[in-house]
Amino acid sequence: MNLESIKAVQQLLSQPQKIVIVPHKNPDGDAIGSTLALCHYLVNRGQEAVVVAPNDYPKFLKWMPGNENILNFEKQNSQAKEKIAEATIVFTLDFNHLGRIGQMQSVLEDLTVPFVMIDHHQAPSDYAEIMYSDVSMSSTCEMVYNFIEFLGDVDKVTSEMANCLYTGIMTDTGSFKFRSTTGRTHRIIADLIDKGAENTQIHHKIYDTNTPGRLHLLGCALKNMVIHDKYRTAYITLSQDELDMYKYQKGDTEGFVNYGLTLEGIIFAVIFIENKEEGIIKISFRSIGDFNVNEFARTYFEGGGHNNAAGGKSDRSLKETAVYFESLLENHQDQLQA
């Protein structure tokens, strides 16, 4: 974040504001952790702030301090719209294009107040007056820590903020194993633990609260896995019928895509999940090394994200999507075999 942007934020926050903080649709641990931590920070500075999420998110994230105050735009629409209409500043976290917030997009586009973006994804759009965009960052939560430090307030990070920030960094780094995890990331984590982040409890609340249905669904997903040794690729399909059979709840498929990368020799893993309500196949891409799934998702599946983690979608049927995907692998044979 450059000095000009820091001064602009300091100027904005020097006066009482009504602030709305927005994560992306289907928010994950980094999105919820970063927005709640920022909300705690702003409220502690004497500002009026609220998190408005585009829709619901997994139960395993709902223990975080301040979760009870998040407004769900889909379920609490009139209350959420009222807060947005009153806003004098909007912070958008963990996304960089208003198309990532679903039904909220048109509502935010009608606002004439300053926008502040904090995000680590590629190719940001230019809707925000103040942008803190850095694709090298492990997570938006790491960036929120930096943001607070830029404003000279890192000593004001509370245990509530520390728990939220630790959660987002942990989940977005794959428990600190992804390439974006740096020495700086670990130093921040150490400081968050010193400030009250309950690391053991956070791991338990995120990863050890499975339902029988989720584990049975995981078994189904692994049974469906297709492995292409020639292309060092593995992919999983899950149909709507299979999701229904195992009583799917939001967040149940989180992390399933990564199982492909646990296979020796596999560097590209994908999961295709049928969503009949939206009429699409939701896709997650993961890779190890230099194979760029961000470019792959943008080129073929209307998506994007990071070099080693991205998302996309398909309007084809589940079977047709898998066939199309397989047809693309030969185009990238040299990259996948490198």
Short mmCIF file of C-alpha atoms in Angstrom, two decimals:
data_model
loop_
_atom_site.label_atom_id
_atom_site.label_comp_id
_atom_site.label_asym_id
_atom_site.label_seq_id
_atom_site.Cartn_x
_atom_site.Cartn_y
_atom_site.Cartn_z
CA MET A 1 0.00 0.00 0.00
CA ASN A 2 1.60 3.28 -1.06
CA LEU A 3 1.97 6.36 1.10
CA GLU A 4 -0.67 8.29 -0.85
CA SER A 5 -3.28 5.58 -0.24
CA ILE A 6 -2.39 5.36 3.45
CA LYS A 7 -2.81 9.12 3.84
CA ALA A 8 -6.14 8.98 1.98
CA VAL A 9 -7.45 6.28 4.34
CA GLN A 10 -6.21 8.19 7.37
CA GLN A 11 -8.04 11.28 6.12
CA LEU A 12 -11.28 9.32 5.61
CA LEU A 13 -11.08 7.73 9.06
CA SER A 14 -10.26 11.02 10.77
CA GLN A 15 -13.99 11.77 10.71
CA PRO A 16 -16.99 9.73 11.91
CA GLN A 17 -18.15 7.41 9.12
CA LYS A 18 -20.82 4.82 8.48
CA ILE A 19 -18.88 1.96 6.96
CA VAL A 20 -20.10 -1.15 5.16
CA ILE A 21 -17.61 -4.00 4.70
CA VAL A 22 -18.34 -6.52 1.95
CA PRO A 23 -16.84 -9.97 1.23
CA HIS A 24 -17.43 -11.93 -1.99
CA LYS A 25 -20.37 -14.24 -2.62
CA ASN A 26 -20.05 -17.66 -0.96
CA PRO A 27 -17.46 -16.24 1.45
CA ASP A 28 -14.69 -18.49 2.72
CA GLY A 29 -12.49 -18.31 5.82
CA ASP A 30 -10.32 -15.52 4.42
CA ALA A 31 -13.31 -13.42 3.38
CA ILE A 32 -15.15 -13.76 6.69
CA GLY A 33 -12.00 -13.52 8.79
CA SER A 34 -10.75 -10.37 7.06
CA THR A 35 -14.09 -8.55 7.09
CA LEU A 36 -14.77 -9.32 10.75
CA ALA A 37 -11.24 -8.34 11.81
CA LEU A 38 -11.50 -5.05 9.92
CA CYS A 39 -14.94 -4.42 11.41
CA HIS A 40 -13.61 -4.93 14.95
CA TYR A 41 -10.72 -2.58 14.21
CA LEU A 42 -12.92 0.19 12.80
CA VAL A 43 -15.46 -0.05 15.62
CA ASN A 44 -12.63 0.10 18.16
CA ARG A 45 -11.52 3.32 16.44
CA GLY A 46 -14.96 4.79 17.09
CA GLN A 47 -16.40 4.25 13.64
CA GLU A 48 -19.82 2.76 12.87
CA ALA A 49 -19.17 -0.39 10.83
CA VAL A 50 -21.06 -3.48 9.71
CA VAL A 51 -20.28 -6.50 7.53
CA VAL A 52 -22.82 -7.24 4.80
CA ALA A 53 -22.27 -10.64 3.16
CA PRO A 54 -23.92 -11.35 -0.22
CA ASN A 55 -25.21 -14.73 0.97
CA ASP A 56 -24.75 -17.45 3.56
CA TYR A 57 -21.50 -19.23 4.39
CA PRO A 58 -20.48 -22.51 6.07
CA LYS A 59 -21.39 -23.30 9.65
CA PHE A 60 -17.74 -24.01 10.52
CA LEU A 61 -17.00 -20.28 10.11
CA LYS A 62 -19.83 -19.02 12.31
CA TRP A 63 -17.94 -19.22 15.60
CA MET A 64 -15.77 -16.20 14.81
CA PRO A 65 -16.11 -13.16 17.08
CA GLY A 66 -18.65 -10.74 15.60
CA ASN A 67 -20.28 -13.33 13.34
CA GLU A 68 -23.65 -12.71 14.96
CA ASN A 69 -23.64 -9.13 13.65
CA ILE A 70 -23.04 -9.99 9.97
CA LEU A 71 -26.00 -9.10 7.75
CA ASN A 72 -26.90 -11.66 5.08
CA PHE A 73 -28.02 -9.72 1.99
CA GLU A 74 -30.22 -12.59 0.80
CA LYS A 75 -31.93 -13.29 4.14
CA GLN A 76 -31.91 -9.81 5.68
CA ASN A 77 -32.39 -7.86 2.50
CA SER A 78 -34.21 -4.75 3.72
CA GLN A 79 -31.90 -4.31 6.71
CA ALA A 80 -28.81 -4.82 4.55
CA LYS A 81 -30.03 -2.37 1.90
CA GLU A 82 -30.71 0.20 4.61
CA LYS A 83 -27.13 -0.06 5.90
CA ILE A 84 -25.72 0.18 2.37
CA ALA A 85 -27.87 3.24 1.61
CA GLU A 86 -26.56 4.96 4.76
CA ALA A 87 -22.91 4.11 4.06
CA THR A 88 -20.35 6.87 3.71
CA ILE A 89 -17.50 4.42 2.89
CA VAL A 90 -17.52 0.89 1.48
CA PHE A 91 -14.65 -1.53 2.05
CA THR A 92 -14.56 -4.53 -0.30
CA LEU A 93 -12.38 -7.42 0.84
CA ASP A 94 -11.07 -10.59 -0.84
CA PHE A 95 -12.42 -9.78 -4.31
CA ASN A 96 -11.59 -7.20 -6.96
CA HIS A 97 -14.58 -7.10 -9.29
CA LEU A 98 -18.16 -6.22 -8.31
CA GLY A 99 -19.38 -9.18 -10.36
CA ARG A 100 -18.20 -11.35 -7.43
CA ILE A 101 -20.99 -10.18 -5.11
CA GLY A 102 -24.07 -11.47 -6.91
CA GLN A 103 -27.29 -9.52 -6.30
CA MET A 104 -25.43 -6.85 -4.36
CA GLN A 105 -23.62 -5.66 -7.47
CA SER A 106 -26.29 -3.28 -8.75
CA VAL A 107 -26.90 -1.89 -5.26
CA LEU A 108 -23.23 -1.02 -4.73
CA GLU A 109 -22.81 0.31 -8.27
CA ASP A 110 -25.47 2.93 -7.49
CA LEU A 111 -23.45 4.35 -4.60
CA THR A 112 -21.36 7.50 -4.97
CA VAL A 113 -19.31 7.09 -1.78
CA PRO A 114 -15.58 6.21 -1.65
CA PHE A 115 -14.68 2.52 -2.07
CA VAL A 116 -11.60 0.95 -0.50
CA MET A 117 -10.43 -2.40 -1.93
CA ILE A 118 -8.19 -4.83 -0.05
CA ASP A 119 -7.50 -7.91 -2.16
CA HIS A 120 -4.84 -10.37 -3.38
CA HIS A 121 -6.39 -11.70 -6.60
CA GLN A 122 -5.18 -10.98 -10.13
CA ALA A 123 -6.52 -8.42 -12.63
CA PRO A 124 -8.37 -5.96 -10.36
CA SER A 125 -11.04 -3.74 -11.86
CA ASP A 126 -10.99 -0.01 -11.14
CA TYR A 127 -14.17 0.59 -9.12
CA ALA A 128 -12.31 1.58 -5.92
CA GLU A 129 -10.84 5.02 -5.22
CA ILE A 130 -8.30 3.46 -2.84
CA MET A 131 -6.78 0.11 -3.81
CA TYR A 132 -4.54 -2.13 -1.74
CA SER A 133 -3.98 -4.92 -4.25
CA ASP A 134 -1.08 -7.37 -3.96
CA VAL A 135 -1.15 -10.77 -5.67
CA SER A 136 1.95 -11.90 -3.77
CA MET A 137 0.06 -11.93 -0.47
CA SER A 138 -0.97 -15.21 1.13
CA SER A 139 -4.41 -13.94 2.03
CA THR A 140 -6.58 -10.89 2.50
CA CYS A 141 -6.26 -11.44 6.25
CA GLU A 142 -2.49 -10.94 6.00
CA MET A 143 -3.23 -7.73 4.08
CA VAL A 144 -5.67 -6.50 6.75
CA TYR A 145 -2.91 -7.02 9.34
CA ASN A 146 -0.59 -4.97 7.11
CA PHE A 147 -3.31 -2.34 6.63
CA ILE A 148 -3.67 -1.93 10.39
CA GLU A 149 0.11 -1.74 10.69
CA PHE A 150 0.29 0.91 7.94
CA LEU A 151 -2.09 3.02 10.04
CA GLY A 152 0.19 2.63 13.06
CA ASP A 153 -2.26 0.54 15.05
CA VAL A 154 -0.84 -2.99 15.11
CA ASP A 155 -0.60 -2.70 18.90
CA LYS A 156 -4.40 -2.35 18.91
CA VAL A 157 -5.01 -5.82 17.45
CA THR A 158 -7.28 -7.54 19.99
CA SER A 159 -7.74 -11.25 20.65
CA GLU A 160 -11.00 -11.12 18.66
CA MET A 161 -9.21 -9.65 15.66
CA ALA A 162 -6.32 -12.09 16.08
CA ASN A 163 -8.64 -15.11 15.96
CA CYS A 164 -10.33 -13.82 12.80
CA LEU A 165 -7.05 -13.01 11.05
CA TYR A 166 -5.42 -16.30 12.01
CA THR A 167 -8.41 -18.18 10.56
CA GLY A 168 -8.18 -16.47 7.18
CA ILE A 169 -4.43 -16.87 6.86
CA MET A 170 -4.59 -20.52 7.91
CA THR A 171 -7.38 -21.45 5.50
CA ASP A 172 -6.06 -19.51 2.50
CA THR A 173 -2.56 -20.94 2.86
CA GLY A 174 -3.75 -24.55 3.21
CA SER A 175 -2.52 -24.54 6.81
CA PHE A 176 0.65 -22.70 5.77
CA LYS A 177 1.76 -25.08 3.00
CA PHE A 178 1.07 -23.01 -0.13
CA ARG A 179 3.80 -21.17 -1.99
CA SER A 180 2.46 -17.76 -0.93
CA THR A 181 3.33 -18.54 2.71
CA THR A 182 6.41 -16.46 3.53
CA GLY A 183 8.59 -15.76 6.54
CA ARG A 184 6.57 -12.57 6.97
CA THR A 185 3.37 -14.68 7.04
CA HIS A 186 4.77 -16.79 9.88
CA ARG A 187 5.94 -13.72 11.79
CA ILE A 188 2.42 -12.29 11.57
CA ILE A 189 0.98 -15.62 12.73
CA ALA A 190 3.38 -15.61 15.70
CA ASP A 191 2.24 -12.10 16.63
CA LEU A 192 -1.43 -13.09 16.31
CA ILE A 193 -0.87 -16.02 18.69
CA ASP A 194 0.87 -13.65 21.10
CA LYS A 195 -2.16 -11.36 20.82
CA GLY A 196 -4.61 -14.13 21.68
CA ALA A 197 -5.30 -16.24 18.59
CA GLU A 198 -6.20 -19.71 19.88
CA ASN A 199 -4.46 -21.66 17.12
CA THR A 200 -5.30 -25.17 18.34
CA GLN A 201 -8.96 -24.32 18.86
CA ILE A 202 -9.17 -22.60 15.47
CA HIS A 203 -7.84 -25.69 13.68
CA HIS A 204 -10.37 -27.82 15.57
CA LYS A 205 -13.32 -25.55 14.78
CA ILE A 206 -12.46 -25.36 11.08
CA TYR A 207 -11.36 -28.92 10.34
CA ASP A 208 -12.78 -31.19 13.05
CA THR A 209 -16.50 -30.47 12.95
CA ASN A 210 -17.55 -32.81 10.12
CA THR A 211 -21.01 -34.33 9.88
CA PRO A 212 -21.45 -37.97 8.85
CA GLY A 213 -23.02 -36.69 5.64
CA ARG A 214 -19.91 -34.71 4.72
CA LEU A 215 -17.62 -37.69 5.23
CA HIS A 216 -19.93 -39.92 3.18
CA LEU A 217 -19.95 -37.25 0.46
CA LEU A 218 -16.13 -37.20 0.55
CA GLY A 219 -16.16 -40.95 0.05
CA CYS A 220 -18.44 -40.51 -2.96
CA ALA A 221 -16.16 -37.79 -4.37
CA LEU A 222 -13.06 -39.95 -4.03
CA LYS A 223 -14.85 -42.87 -5.65
CA ASN A 224 -15.72 -40.59 -8.59
CA MET A 225 -12.13 -39.40 -9.04
CA VAL A 226 -10.70 -39.77 -12.55
CA ILE A 227 -6.91 -39.90 -12.87
CA HIS A 228 -5.00 -39.07 -16.05
CA ASP A 229 -1.40 -40.02 -15.37
CA LYS A 230 -0.40 -38.91 -18.87
CA TYR A 231 -1.41 -35.34 -18.05
CA ARG A 232 -0.58 -35.54 -14.32
CA THR A 233 -4.19 -34.56 -13.70
CA ALA A 234 -7.00 -35.77 -11.44
CA TYR A 235 -10.58 -34.57 -11.35
CA ILE A 236 -13.70 -35.23 -9.30
CA THR A 237 -17.35 -34.90 -10.31
CA LEU A 238 -20.31 -34.54 -7.95
CA SER A 239 -23.85 -34.50 -9.30
CA GLN A 240 -26.79 -32.77 -7.68
CA ASP A 241 -28.32 -36.18 -6.95
CA GLU A 242 -25.16 -37.19 -5.08
CA LEU A 243 -25.16 -33.93 -3.11
CA ASP A 244 -28.81 -34.49 -2.19
CA MET A 245 -28.20 -38.13 -1.25
CA TYR A 246 -25.68 -37.10 1.40
CA LYS A 247 -27.67 -34.08 2.62
CA TYR A 248 -25.19 -31.51 1.33
CA GLN A 249 -24.78 -28.36 3.41
CA LYS A 250 -22.95 -25.20 2.33
CA GLY A 251 -19.23 -25.74 2.79
CA ASP A 252 -19.34 -29.54 2.74
CA THR A 253 -17.17 -29.80 -0.39
CA GLU A 254 -14.56 -27.36 0.91
CA GLY A 255 -11.11 -28.85 0.36
CA PHE A 256 -12.26 -31.86 -1.66
CA VAL A 257 -10.38 -30.64 -4.74
CA ASN A 258 -7.06 -30.82 -2.88
CA TYR A 259 -7.23 -34.60 -2.51
CA GLY A 260 -6.17 -34.99 -6.15
CA LEU A 261 -2.90 -33.23 -5.37
CA THR A 262 -2.08 -35.76 -2.64
CA LEU A 263 -1.51 -38.37 -5.38
CA GLU A 264 2.11 -38.91 -6.30
CA GLY A 265 2.91 -37.26 -9.63
CA ILE A 266 -0.32 -35.26 -9.90
CA ILE A 267 0.12 -31.50 -10.34
CA PHE A 268 -3.36 -30.45 -11.57
CA ALA A 269 -6.58 -31.18 -9.65
CA VAL A 270 -10.14 -30.13 -10.43
CA ILE A 271 -13.61 -30.65 -8.98
CA PHE A 272 -16.85 -30.21 -10.93
CA ILE A 273 -19.97 -29.73 -8.78
CA GLU A 274 -23.44 -29.62 -10.30
CA ASN A 275 -25.74 -26.84 -9.05
CA LYS A 276 -29.18 -27.30 -10.54
CA GLU A 277 -30.61 -24.25 -8.75
CA GLU A 278 -28.19 -21.95 -10.57
CA GLY A 279 -28.10 -24.10 -13.70
CA ILE A 280 -24.31 -24.31 -13.75
CA ILE A 281 -21.38 -26.55 -12.92
CA LYS A 282 -19.19 -24.91 -10.29
CA ILE A 283 -15.51 -25.65 -10.74
CA SER A 284 -12.43 -25.38 -8.52
CA PHE A 285 -8.91 -25.69 -9.93
CA ARG A 286 -5.73 -26.36 -7.97
CA SER A 287 -2.15 -26.93 -9.10
CA ILE A 288 1.36 -27.49 -7.80
CA GLY A 289 4.34 -25.74 -9.33
CA ASP A 290 4.21 -23.62 -12.47
CA PHE A 291 0.96 -24.77 -14.11
CA ASN A 292 -1.19 -21.62 -14.07
CA VAL A 293 -4.79 -22.49 -13.23
CA ASN A 294 -5.74 -18.80 -13.18
CA GLU A 295 -5.05 -18.58 -16.93
CA PHE A 296 -6.72 -21.95 -17.53
CA ALA A 297 -9.89 -20.88 -15.68
CA ARG A 298 -10.02 -17.49 -17.42
CA THR A 299 -9.49 -19.00 -20.87
CA TYR A 300 -11.99 -21.83 -20.73
CA PHE A 301 -14.37 -21.48 -17.79
CA GLU A 302 -15.21 -17.77 -17.21
CA GLY A 303 -13.17 -17.78 -14.01
CA GLY A 304 -9.90 -16.82 -12.45
CA GLY A 305 -8.08 -16.44 -9.16
CA HIS A 306 -4.47 -17.25 -8.34
CA ASN A 307 -1.73 -19.08 -10.22
CA ASN A 308 -2.26 -22.24 -8.16
CA ALA A 309 -5.88 -21.84 -7.08
CA ALA A 310 -8.81 -20.61 -9.15
CA GLY A 311 -12.49 -21.08 -9.79
CA GLY A 312 -14.81 -21.13 -12.77
CA LYS A 313 -18.15 -22.33 -14.10
CA SER A 314 -19.72 -24.17 -16.99
CA ASP A 315 -23.16 -23.98 -18.57
CA ARG A 316 -22.80 -27.49 -20.02
CA SER A 317 -24.09 -30.60 -18.27
CA LEU A 318 -21.83 -32.30 -15.76
CA LYS A 319 -20.90 -35.04 -18.21
CA GLU A 320 -20.38 -32.60 -21.09
CA THR A 321 -18.21 -30.38 -18.89
CA ALA A 322 -15.98 -33.30 -17.94
CA VAL A 323 -15.65 -34.38 -21.59
CA TYR A 324 -14.81 -30.80 -22.63
CA PHE A 325 -12.25 -30.53 -19.84
CA GLU A 326 -10.56 -33.75 -20.93
CA SER A 327 -10.37 -32.45 -24.48
CA LEU A 328 -8.40 -29.43 -23.24
CA LEU A 329 -5.67 -31.39 -21.52
CA GLU A 330 -3.86 -32.26 -24.73
CA ASN A 331 -3.52 -28.53 -25.48
CA HIS A 332 -1.51 -28.21 -22.25
CA GLN A 333 0.38 -31.48 -22.40
CA ASP A 334 3.79 -29.80 -22.56
CA GLN A 335 3.08 -27.65 -19.49
CA LEU A 336 1.61 -30.55 -17.52
CA GLN A 337 4.50 -32.87 -18.30
CA ALA A 338 7.22 -30.30 -17.66
#
